[in-house]
Amino acid sequence: MRKADALTAVFVVVSILYPLGAAFAVRAFGPLWVVAALCVLLLARGALGLKRQIPLALTYGLIAVAAGIALVAIFDRALSVRLYPALMNAAMLAAFAQTLWRGPSMIERFARLMEPNLPESGVRYTRIVTWIWVAFFAINGAIAIWTAIYADWSTWTLYNGLIAYIAMGVLFAGEWVVRPFARRAAKNA
């Protein structure tokens, strides 16, 4: 496994397990260490994104999240730890939304990895799916902000460590189920 792939794998695992790990680490080590480790990881992942062919909006989003966490930590370290999911949603929202104004849409970019000659109907469909993800990130981010500011640690952990992932999985699965019907409808049109 290449070093870049290993860092990507670590980032994915840390992102998924973050709410559980953060709740434990804040109690065990204090929020300063969690903030420092998270910022280092985000900046390393952002730097890696600059070297690879990852969309710049996603890469810059990671760097912006690290800056946001560090800025909030100046005033409230525990809040900065809890804002990570909300800030990641904001970064993803911005990355997906900007591709709707400066195409191709984010989902079209992903679709073209599997199907380089995507038909016009596929382009329209991927644009709609990108809009759906933008809405998801807005709603999920708003809930994540609410949990960071108003909820206790256990509610924050439950939502950001389980419920948000279930909602994301339902959206992925729903799109996967709808896609063949959309393809058939496009072929019959």
Short mmCIF file of C-alpha atoms in Angstrom, two decimals:
data_model
loop_
_atom_site.label_atom_id
_atom_site.label_comp_id
_atom_site.label_asym_id
_atom_site.label_seq_id
_atom_site.Cartn_x
_atom_site.Cartn_y
_atom_site.Cartn_z
CA MET A 1 0.00 0.00 0.00
CA ARG A 2 1.39 3.38 -0.99
CA LYS A 3 1.89 6.03 1.68
CA ALA A 4 -0.77 8.28 0.07
CA ASP A 5 -3.30 5.42 0.05
CA ALA A 6 -2.51 4.61 3.68
CA LEU A 7 -3.13 8.24 4.67
CA THR A 8 -6.42 8.23 2.75
CA ALA A 9 -7.48 5.03 4.53
CA VAL A 10 -6.56 6.51 7.93
CA PHE A 11 -8.53 9.66 7.12
CA VAL A 12 -11.62 7.66 6.11
CA VAL A 13 -11.48 5.51 9.26
CA VAL A 14 -10.91 8.53 11.52
CA SER A 15 -13.77 10.41 9.83
CA ILE A 16 -16.19 7.55 10.30
CA LEU A 17 -15.17 6.81 13.88
CA TYR A 18 -14.61 10.45 14.80
CA PRO A 19 -17.68 11.06 16.98
CA LEU A 20 -17.01 7.98 19.12
CA GLY A 21 -13.27 8.61 19.26
CA ALA A 22 -13.69 12.32 19.97
CA ALA A 23 -16.12 11.72 22.83
CA PHE A 24 -13.64 9.27 24.39
CA ALA A 25 -10.51 11.31 23.64
CA VAL A 26 -11.91 14.55 25.04
CA ARG A 27 -12.59 12.79 28.35
CA ALA A 28 -9.26 10.96 28.37
CA PHE A 29 -6.87 13.61 27.02
CA GLY A 30 -8.78 16.89 26.77
CA PRO A 31 -10.08 18.75 23.74
CA LEU A 32 -6.78 20.46 22.89
CA TRP A 33 -5.19 17.15 21.84
CA VAL A 34 -8.22 16.19 19.78
CA VAL A 35 -8.18 19.57 18.01
CA ALA A 36 -4.44 19.33 17.34
CA ALA A 37 -4.62 15.77 15.98
CA LEU A 38 -7.65 16.57 13.85
CA CYS A 39 -6.05 19.69 12.35
CA VAL A 40 -2.84 17.81 11.53
CA LEU A 41 -4.81 15.01 9.87
CA LEU A 42 -7.00 17.44 7.87
CA LEU A 43 -4.02 19.46 6.69
CA ALA A 44 -2.11 16.30 5.71
CA ARG A 45 -5.14 15.02 3.80
CA GLY A 46 -5.58 18.43 2.16
CA ALA A 47 -1.93 18.51 1.12
CA LEU A 48 -2.28 15.00 -0.30
CA GLY A 49 -5.34 16.17 -2.24
CA LEU A 50 -3.29 18.94 -3.83
CA LYS A 51 -0.79 16.33 -5.10
CA ARG A 52 -3.47 13.97 -6.46
CA GLN A 53 -6.31 14.56 -8.87
CA ILE A 54 -8.90 15.19 -6.14
CA PRO A 55 -11.26 18.08 -7.01
CA LEU A 56 -9.77 21.30 -5.64
CA ALA A 57 -13.03 22.25 -3.92
CA LEU A 58 -12.82 19.09 -1.79
CA THR A 59 -9.15 19.69 -1.00
CA TYR A 60 -9.64 23.34 -0.11
CA GLY A 61 -12.68 22.32 1.93
CA LEU A 62 -10.49 20.14 4.17
CA ILE A 63 -8.06 22.99 4.69
CA ALA A 64 -10.96 25.36 5.49
CA VAL A 65 -12.35 22.85 8.01
CA ALA A 66 -8.96 22.68 9.76
CA ALA A 67 -8.81 26.49 9.86
CA GLY A 68 -12.38 26.69 11.20
CA ILE A 69 -11.68 24.15 13.92
CA ALA A 70 -8.50 25.97 14.94
CA LEU A 71 -10.29 29.33 14.98
CA VAL A 72 -13.17 28.08 17.15
CA ALA A 73 -10.65 26.33 19.44
CA ILE A 74 -9.23 29.71 20.39
CA PHE A 75 -12.55 30.47 22.11
CA ASP A 76 -14.01 27.04 22.94
CA ARG A 77 -11.97 23.86 22.41
CA ALA A 78 -14.79 21.42 23.23
CA LEU A 79 -17.11 23.18 20.77
CA SER A 80 -14.45 23.05 18.07
CA VAL A 81 -14.22 19.28 18.55
CA ARG A 82 -17.98 18.95 18.21
CA LEU A 83 -18.21 21.25 15.16
CA TYR A 84 -16.09 18.96 12.97
CA PRO A 85 -19.09 17.07 11.49
CA ALA A 86 -20.93 20.34 10.81
CA LEU A 87 -17.87 21.90 9.19
CA MET A 88 -17.30 18.81 7.04
CA ASN A 89 -20.91 19.00 5.90
CA ALA A 90 -20.40 22.68 5.06
CA ALA A 91 -17.26 21.84 3.08
CA MET A 92 -19.04 19.07 1.18
CA LEU A 93 -22.03 21.34 0.57
CA ALA A 94 -19.77 24.04 -0.86
CA ALA A 95 -17.79 21.55 -2.98
CA PHE A 96 -20.92 19.95 -4.46
CA ALA A 97 -22.82 23.24 -4.89
CA GLN A 98 -20.02 25.01 -6.73
CA THR A 99 -20.00 22.24 -9.34
CA LEU A 100 -23.63 23.07 -10.14
CA TRP A 101 -22.51 26.54 -11.26
CA ARG A 102 -19.16 25.47 -12.68
CA GLY A 103 -19.80 22.06 -14.21
CA PRO A 104 -19.53 19.25 -14.54
CA SER A 105 -21.56 18.43 -11.43
CA MET A 106 -19.82 16.46 -8.69
CA ILE A 107 -21.90 13.33 -9.28
CA GLU A 108 -21.24 13.58 -13.02
CA ARG A 109 -17.51 13.60 -12.27
CA PHE A 110 -17.91 10.44 -10.21
CA ALA A 111 -20.16 8.83 -12.85
CA ARG A 112 -17.64 9.53 -15.63
CA LEU A 113 -15.03 7.51 -13.74
CA MET A 114 -17.20 4.44 -14.46
CA GLU A 115 -18.81 5.62 -17.71
CA PRO A 116 -16.60 8.13 -19.57
CA ASN A 117 -19.11 8.55 -22.41
CA LEU A 118 -22.02 9.51 -20.20
CA PRO A 119 -25.09 10.33 -22.33
CA GLU A 120 -26.91 13.66 -22.00
CA SER A 121 -29.67 11.98 -20.02
CA GLY A 122 -27.00 10.78 -17.58
CA VAL A 123 -25.63 14.30 -17.27
CA ARG A 124 -29.14 15.60 -16.41
CA TYR A 125 -29.65 12.79 -13.92
CA THR A 126 -26.30 13.34 -12.20
CA ARG A 127 -27.09 17.04 -11.91
CA ILE A 128 -30.34 16.21 -10.09
CA VAL A 129 -28.50 13.80 -7.80
CA THR A 130 -25.92 16.49 -7.05
CA TRP A 131 -28.77 18.84 -6.03
CA ILE A 132 -30.11 16.11 -3.74
CA TRP A 133 -26.69 15.75 -2.09
CA VAL A 134 -26.48 19.53 -1.66
CA ALA A 135 -29.84 19.43 0.16
CA PHE A 136 -28.66 16.49 2.26
CA PHE A 137 -25.48 18.28 3.32
CA ALA A 138 -27.47 21.42 4.20
CA ILE A 139 -29.96 19.52 6.37
CA ASN A 140 -27.40 17.20 7.92
CA GLY A 141 -25.06 20.12 8.58
CA ALA A 142 -27.82 22.11 10.28
CA ILE A 143 -28.59 19.18 12.57
CA ALA A 144 -24.88 18.69 13.26
CA ILE A 145 -24.59 22.37 14.25
CA TRP A 146 -27.58 22.02 16.55
CA THR A 147 -26.09 18.94 18.22
CA ALA A 148 -22.72 20.66 18.61
CA ILE A 149 -24.18 23.72 20.30
CA TYR A 150 -27.23 22.47 22.18
CA ALA A 151 -27.08 18.70 22.66
CA ASP A 152 -25.18 16.75 25.29
CA TRP A 153 -22.19 14.59 24.31
CA SER A 154 -24.21 11.37 24.06
CA THR A 155 -26.83 12.92 21.74
CA TRP A 156 -24.08 14.53 19.66
CA THR A 157 -22.28 11.18 19.41
CA LEU A 158 -25.45 9.28 18.56
CA TYR A 159 -26.47 11.65 15.79
CA ASN A 160 -23.06 12.31 14.26
CA GLY A 161 -21.68 8.81 14.82
CA LEU A 162 -24.70 6.75 13.80
CA ILE A 163 -27.86 8.51 12.63
CA ALA A 164 -26.08 10.76 10.09
CA TYR A 165 -24.32 7.70 8.59
CA ILE A 166 -27.60 5.78 8.40
CA ALA A 167 -29.20 8.75 6.61
CA MET A 168 -26.25 8.90 4.19
CA GLY A 169 -26.50 5.17 3.59
CA VAL A 170 -30.23 5.45 2.89
CA LEU A 171 -29.51 8.21 0.36
CA PHE A 172 -26.79 6.12 -1.34
CA ALA A 173 -29.02 3.04 -1.42
CA GLY A 174 -32.01 5.03 -2.62
CA GLU A 175 -30.05 6.49 -5.51
CA TRP A 176 -28.68 3.07 -6.38
CA VAL A 177 -32.25 1.69 -6.52
CA VAL A 178 -33.60 4.63 -8.56
CA ARG A 179 -30.72 4.75 -11.07
CA PRO A 180 -31.80 1.78 -13.27
CA PHE A 181 -35.34 3.17 -13.48
CA ALA A 182 -33.98 6.56 -14.51
CA ARG A 183 -31.81 4.91 -17.19
CA ARG A 184 -34.77 2.95 -18.57
CA ALA A 185 -36.96 6.06 -18.59
CA ALA A 186 -34.25 7.98 -20.46
CA LYS A 187 -33.91 5.21 -23.07
CA ASN A 188 -37.69 5.10 -23.60
CA ALA A 189 -38.02 8.88 -23.91
#
